[in-house]
Amino acid sequence: MKLLMTLLLLVNFAGNPDLATIRKMYADITKSENNAKEFVAKLAGISNNDDKILVAYKAASILLESKFEKKLGAKIERFKEGAKLLEATIKSDPSNIEMRMIRLSIQEDVPGITGYKKNIKEDKKFITTYYASQGAALKDYLKDFVLQSKSFSEKEKQFVK
């Protein structure tokens, strides 16, 4: 009986990855296909009912996974699935700066042919406007993103320095 209770507790606490781990992994996903696959696997168990930030990272993982699909049809289907999930998640909490950063990071890297680049200016403005009111850990994470982002000019990056 004790063994059963221990296993149940482990399953409950080991279920979802912690946000700090996901943030660290997300910063490195483009460095290798292996990093990307680990990220996708880490978020595989996240459902639409979990923490919305984790759901947004899950959507990003689906978008990333579409990059590695071999067949064009499957690639397009996975891309649409990830974009739809990310947009629905942001719509559920449009004032969440981290979800806006995730969308910006995706949109600045996808090919123009996808048509999924329409929120870059909006998300840049949102991040610039609300950056100062964030907690220290999130500010550090956002700062790292902004400093390496292709969407912000050197002049625009000054707000995080």
PDB file of C-alpha atoms in Angstrom:
ATOM      1  CA  MET A   1       0.000   0.000   0.000  1.00  0.00           C
ATOM      2  CA  LYS A   2       2.831   2.410   0.860  1.00  0.00           C
ATOM      3  CA  LEU A   3       4.493   1.564  -2.428  1.00  0.00           C
ATOM      4  CA  LEU A   4       1.314   2.373  -4.342  1.00  0.00           C
ATOM      5  CA  MET A   5       0.944   5.734  -2.583  1.00  0.00           C
ATOM      6  CA  THR A   6       4.592   6.577  -3.277  1.00  0.00           C
ATOM      7  CA  LEU A   7       4.170   5.770  -6.967  1.00  0.00           C
ATOM      8  CA  LEU A   8       1.031   7.890  -7.197  1.00  0.00           C
ATOM      9  CA  LEU A   9       2.791  10.837  -5.579  1.00  0.00           C
ATOM     10  CA  LEU A  10       5.756  10.482  -7.934  1.00  0.00           C
ATOM     11  CA  VAL A  11       3.484  10.446 -10.961  1.00  0.00           C
ATOM     12  CA  ASN A  12       1.669  13.564  -9.766  1.00  0.00           C
ATOM     13  CA  PHE A  13       4.835  15.521  -9.040  1.00  0.00           C
ATOM     14  CA  ALA A  14       6.879  14.267 -11.971  1.00  0.00           C
ATOM     15  CA  GLY A  15       4.129  14.966 -14.495  1.00  0.00           C
ATOM     16  CA  ASN A  16       4.829  18.497 -15.686  1.00  0.00           C
ATOM     17  CA  PRO A  17       8.258  19.984 -16.224  1.00  0.00           C
ATOM     18  CA  ASP A  18       9.117  23.084 -14.239  1.00  0.00           C
ATOM     19  CA  LEU A  19       9.131  26.436 -16.015  1.00  0.00           C
ATOM     20  CA  ALA A  20      12.792  27.204 -15.257  1.00  0.00           C
ATOM     21  CA  THR A  21      13.871  23.993 -17.010  1.00  0.00           C
ATOM     22  CA  ILE A  22      11.664  24.724 -20.008  1.00  0.00           C
ATOM     23  CA  ARG A  23      13.003  28.281 -20.305  1.00  0.00           C
ATOM     24  CA  LYS A  24      16.593  27.021 -20.257  1.00  0.00           C
ATOM     25  CA  MET A  25      15.820  24.382 -22.872  1.00  0.00           C
ATOM     26  CA  TYR A  26      13.937  26.854 -25.083  1.00  0.00           C
ATOM     27  CA  ALA A  27      16.938  29.151 -25.268  1.00  0.00           C
ATOM     28  CA  ASP A  28      18.984  26.273 -26.730  1.00  0.00           C
ATOM     29  CA  ILE A  29      16.520  24.533 -29.059  1.00  0.00           C
ATOM     30  CA  THR A  30      17.916  26.008 -32.254  1.00  0.00           C
ATOM     31  CA  LYS A  31      21.490  24.940 -31.463  1.00  0.00           C
ATOM     32  CA  SER A  32      20.922  21.319 -32.525  1.00  0.00           C
ATOM     33  CA  GLU A  33      18.251  18.914 -33.714  1.00  0.00           C
ATOM     34  CA  ASN A  34      18.911  16.849 -30.584  1.00  0.00           C
ATOM     35  CA  ASN A  35      18.115  19.849 -28.342  1.00  0.00           C
ATOM     36  CA  ALA A  36      14.907  20.387 -30.299  1.00  0.00           C
ATOM     37  CA  LYS A  37      13.881  16.740 -29.942  1.00  0.00           C
ATOM     38  CA  GLU A  38      14.563  16.796 -26.186  1.00  0.00           C
ATOM     39  CA  PHE A  39      12.415  19.916 -25.870  1.00  0.00           C
ATOM     40  CA  VAL A  40       9.558  18.308 -27.809  1.00  0.00           C
ATOM     41  CA  ALA A  41       9.787  15.149 -25.665  1.00  0.00           C
ATOM     42  CA  LYS A  42       9.845  17.144 -22.415  1.00  0.00           C
ATOM     43  CA  LEU A  43       6.572  18.860 -23.343  1.00  0.00           C
ATOM     44  CA  ALA A  44       4.813  15.832 -24.845  1.00  0.00           C
ATOM     45  CA  GLY A  45       2.707  15.300 -21.715  1.00  0.00           C
ATOM     46  CA  ILE A  46       1.417  18.866 -21.485  1.00  0.00           C
ATOM     47  CA  SER A  47      -2.311  19.160 -22.192  1.00  0.00           C
ATOM     48  CA  ASN A  48      -4.381  22.215 -23.079  1.00  0.00           C
ATOM     49  CA  ASN A  49      -5.629  22.320 -19.466  1.00  0.00           C
ATOM     50  CA  ASP A  50      -2.157  22.772 -17.955  1.00  0.00           C
ATOM     51  CA  ASP A  51      -0.453  26.057 -17.064  1.00  0.00           C
ATOM     52  CA  LYS A  52      -0.957  28.345 -20.076  1.00  0.00           C
ATOM     53  CA  ILE A  53       2.722  29.264 -20.316  1.00  0.00           C
ATOM     54  CA  LEU A  54       3.608  25.572 -20.569  1.00  0.00           C
ATOM     55  CA  VAL A  55       0.881  25.169 -23.203  1.00  0.00           C
ATOM     56  CA  ALA A  56       2.465  28.035 -25.170  1.00  0.00           C
ATOM     57  CA  TYR A  57       5.837  26.272 -25.004  1.00  0.00           C
ATOM     58  CA  LYS A  58       4.094  23.066 -26.103  1.00  0.00           C
ATOM     59  CA  ALA A  59       2.709  24.965 -29.118  1.00  0.00           C
ATOM     60  CA  ALA A  60       6.238  26.172 -29.881  1.00  0.00           C
ATOM     61  CA  SER A  61       7.445  22.577 -29.661  1.00  0.00           C
ATOM     62  CA  ILE A  62       4.822  21.505 -32.221  1.00  0.00           C
ATOM     63  CA  LEU A  63       5.891  24.334 -34.527  1.00  0.00           C
ATOM     64  CA  LEU A  64       9.504  23.287 -34.079  1.00  0.00           C
ATOM     65  CA  GLU A  65       8.648  19.654 -34.692  1.00  0.00           C
ATOM     66  CA  SER A  66       7.032  20.597 -38.002  1.00  0.00           C
ATOM     67  CA  LYS A  67      10.468  21.707 -39.178  1.00  0.00           C
ATOM     68  CA  PHE A  68      11.697  18.102 -38.981  1.00  0.00           C
ATOM     69  CA  GLU A  69       8.744  16.479 -40.759  1.00  0.00           C
ATOM     70  CA  LYS A  70       9.812  14.770 -43.984  1.00  0.00           C
ATOM     71  CA  LYS A  71       6.542  15.006 -45.916  1.00  0.00           C
ATOM     72  CA  LEU A  72       5.287  18.434 -46.924  1.00  0.00           C
ATOM     73  CA  GLY A  73       1.674  17.654 -46.010  1.00  0.00           C
ATOM     74  CA  ALA A  74       2.636  16.522 -42.513  1.00  0.00           C
ATOM     75  CA  LYS A  75       4.924  19.545 -42.131  1.00  0.00           C
ATOM     76  CA  ILE A  76       2.097  21.957 -43.004  1.00  0.00           C
ATOM     77  CA  GLU A  77      -0.396  20.133 -40.767  1.00  0.00           C
ATOM     78  CA  ARG A  78       1.921  20.217 -37.731  1.00  0.00           C
ATOM     79  CA  PHE A  79       2.764  23.867 -38.356  1.00  0.00           C
ATOM     80  CA  LYS A  80      -0.928  24.815 -38.484  1.00  0.00           C
ATOM     81  CA  GLU A  81      -1.609  22.791 -35.332  1.00  0.00           C
ATOM     82  CA  GLY A  82       1.166  24.561 -33.407  1.00  0.00           C
ATOM     83  CA  ALA A  83       0.220  28.034 -34.646  1.00  0.00           C
ATOM     84  CA  LYS A  84      -3.451  27.478 -33.816  1.00  0.00           C
ATOM     85  CA  LEU A  85      -2.605  26.284 -30.291  1.00  0.00           C
ATOM     86  CA  LEU A  86      -0.243  29.207 -29.690  1.00  0.00           C
ATOM     87  CA  GLU A  87      -2.798  31.749 -30.895  1.00  0.00           C
ATOM     88  CA  ALA A  88      -5.561  30.202 -28.745  1.00  0.00           C
ATOM     89  CA  THR A  89      -3.281  30.235 -25.708  1.00  0.00           C
ATOM     90  CA  ILE A  90      -2.364  33.884 -26.210  1.00  0.00           C
ATOM     91  CA  LYS A  91      -6.012  34.760 -26.778  1.00  0.00           C
ATOM     92  CA  SER A  92      -6.820  33.217 -23.380  1.00  0.00           C
ATOM     93  CA  ASP A  93      -4.298  35.542 -21.683  1.00  0.00           C
ATOM     94  CA  PRO A  94      -3.293  38.372 -24.057  1.00  0.00           C
ATOM     95  CA  SER A  95      -1.443  40.280 -21.339  1.00  0.00           C
ATOM     96  CA  ASN A  96       1.096  37.489 -20.728  1.00  0.00           C
ATOM     97  CA  ILE A  97       4.466  38.833 -21.824  1.00  0.00           C
ATOM     98  CA  GLU A  98       6.189  35.443 -21.892  1.00  0.00           C
ATOM     99  CA  MET A  99       3.640  33.989 -24.300  1.00  0.00           C
ATOM    100  CA  ARG A 100       4.115  37.081 -26.498  1.00  0.00           C
ATOM    101  CA  MET A 101       7.871  36.473 -26.434  1.00  0.00           C
ATOM    102  CA  ILE A 102       7.352  32.854 -27.494  1.00  0.00           C
ATOM    103  CA  ARG A 103       5.192  33.948 -30.433  1.00  0.00           C
ATOM    104  CA  LEU A 104       7.718  36.621 -31.429  1.00  0.00           C
ATOM    105  CA  SER A 105      10.567  34.115 -31.302  1.00  0.00           C
ATOM    106  CA  ILE A 106       8.627  31.789 -33.603  1.00  0.00           C
ATOM    107  CA  GLN A 107       7.438  34.463 -36.022  1.00  0.00           C
ATOM    108  CA  GLU A 108      10.860  36.030 -36.488  1.00  0.00           C
ATOM    109  CA  ASP A 109      12.283  32.662 -37.602  1.00  0.00           C
ATOM    110  CA  VAL A 110       9.570  31.144 -39.791  1.00  0.00           C
ATOM    111  CA  PRO A 111       9.729  31.580 -43.570  1.00  0.00           C
ATOM    112  CA  GLY A 112       7.584  34.387 -44.969  1.00  0.00           C
ATOM    113  CA  ILE A 113       5.669  31.902 -47.112  1.00  0.00           C
ATOM    114  CA  THR A 114       3.938  30.590 -43.969  1.00  0.00           C
ATOM    115  CA  GLY A 115       2.088  33.866 -43.512  1.00  0.00           C
ATOM    116  CA  TYR A 116       2.744  33.593 -39.782  1.00  0.00           C
ATOM    117  CA  LYS A 117       4.571  36.877 -39.230  1.00  0.00           C
ATOM    118  CA  LYS A 118       1.703  39.269 -38.600  1.00  0.00           C
ATOM    119  CA  ASN A 119       2.273  39.904 -34.860  1.00  0.00           C
ATOM    120  CA  ILE A 120       5.956  40.855 -34.797  1.00  0.00           C
ATOM    121  CA  LYS A 121       5.457  44.626 -34.401  1.00  0.00           C
ATOM    122  CA  GLU A 122       2.622  44.140 -31.895  1.00  0.00           C
ATOM    123  CA  ASP A 123       4.639  41.722 -29.740  1.00  0.00           C
ATOM    124  CA  LYS A 124       7.784  43.886 -29.880  1.00  0.00           C
ATOM    125  CA  LYS A 125       5.753  46.879 -28.674  1.00  0.00           C
ATOM    126  CA  PHE A 126       4.127  44.796 -25.932  1.00  0.00           C
ATOM    127  CA  ILE A 127       7.474  43.490 -24.671  1.00  0.00           C
ATOM    128  CA  THR A 128       9.021  46.960 -24.790  1.00  0.00           C
ATOM    129  CA  THR A 129       6.073  48.507 -22.923  1.00  0.00           C
ATOM    130  CA  TYR A 130       5.703  45.915 -20.140  1.00  0.00           C
ATOM    131  CA  TYR A 131       9.275  44.694 -19.664  1.00  0.00           C
ATOM    132  CA  ALA A 132      10.012  46.996 -16.705  1.00  0.00           C
ATOM    133  CA  SER A 133       7.049  45.718 -14.666  1.00  0.00           C
ATOM    134  CA  GLN A 134       8.149  42.053 -14.706  1.00  0.00           C
ATOM    135  CA  GLY A 135       9.805  40.096 -11.901  1.00  0.00           C
ATOM    136  CA  ALA A 136      13.591  39.725 -11.845  1.00  0.00           C
ATOM    137  CA  ALA A 137      13.775  36.146 -13.203  1.00  0.00           C
ATOM    138  CA  LEU A 138      11.416  36.854 -16.089  1.00  0.00           C
ATOM    139  CA  LYS A 139      13.205  40.144 -16.859  1.00  0.00           C
ATOM    140  CA  ASP A 140      16.522  38.295 -17.121  1.00  0.00           C
ATOM    141  CA  TYR A 141      14.966  35.728 -19.436  1.00  0.00           C
ATOM    142  CA  LEU A 142      13.335  38.399 -21.611  1.00  0.00           C
ATOM    143  CA  LYS A 143      16.570  40.394 -21.693  1.00  0.00           C
ATOM    144  CA  ASP A 144      18.480  37.375 -23.013  1.00  0.00           C
ATOM    145  CA  PHE A 145      15.846  36.912 -25.695  1.00  0.00           C
ATOM    146  CA  VAL A 146      15.757  40.569 -26.754  1.00  0.00           C
ATOM    147  CA  LEU A 147      19.547  40.857 -26.975  1.00  0.00           C
ATOM    148  CA  GLN A 148      19.758  37.949 -29.433  1.00  0.00           C
ATOM    149  CA  SER A 149      16.505  38.707 -31.290  1.00  0.00           C
ATOM    150  CA  LYS A 150      16.559  39.608 -34.972  1.00  0.00           C
ATOM    151  CA  SER A 151      13.396  41.670 -34.543  1.00  0.00           C
ATOM    152  CA  PHE A 152      14.933  44.372 -32.339  1.00  0.00           C
ATOM    153  CA  SER A 153      17.481  46.819 -33.721  1.00  0.00           C
ATOM    154  CA  GLU A 154      20.508  47.743 -31.612  1.00  0.00           C
ATOM    155  CA  LYS A 155      18.790  51.004 -30.720  1.00  0.00           C
ATOM    156  CA  GLU A 156      15.574  49.207 -29.727  1.00  0.00           C
ATOM    157  CA  LYS A 157      17.519  46.795 -27.502  1.00  0.00           C
ATOM    158  CA  GLN A 158      18.581  49.650 -25.207  1.00  0.00           C
ATOM    159  CA  PHE A 159      15.500  49.288 -23.003  1.00  0.00           C
ATOM    160  CA  VAL A 160      16.865  46.023 -21.528  1.00  0.00           C
ATOM    161  CA  LYS A 161      20.410  47.229 -20.845  1.00  0.00           C
TER     162      LYS A 161
END
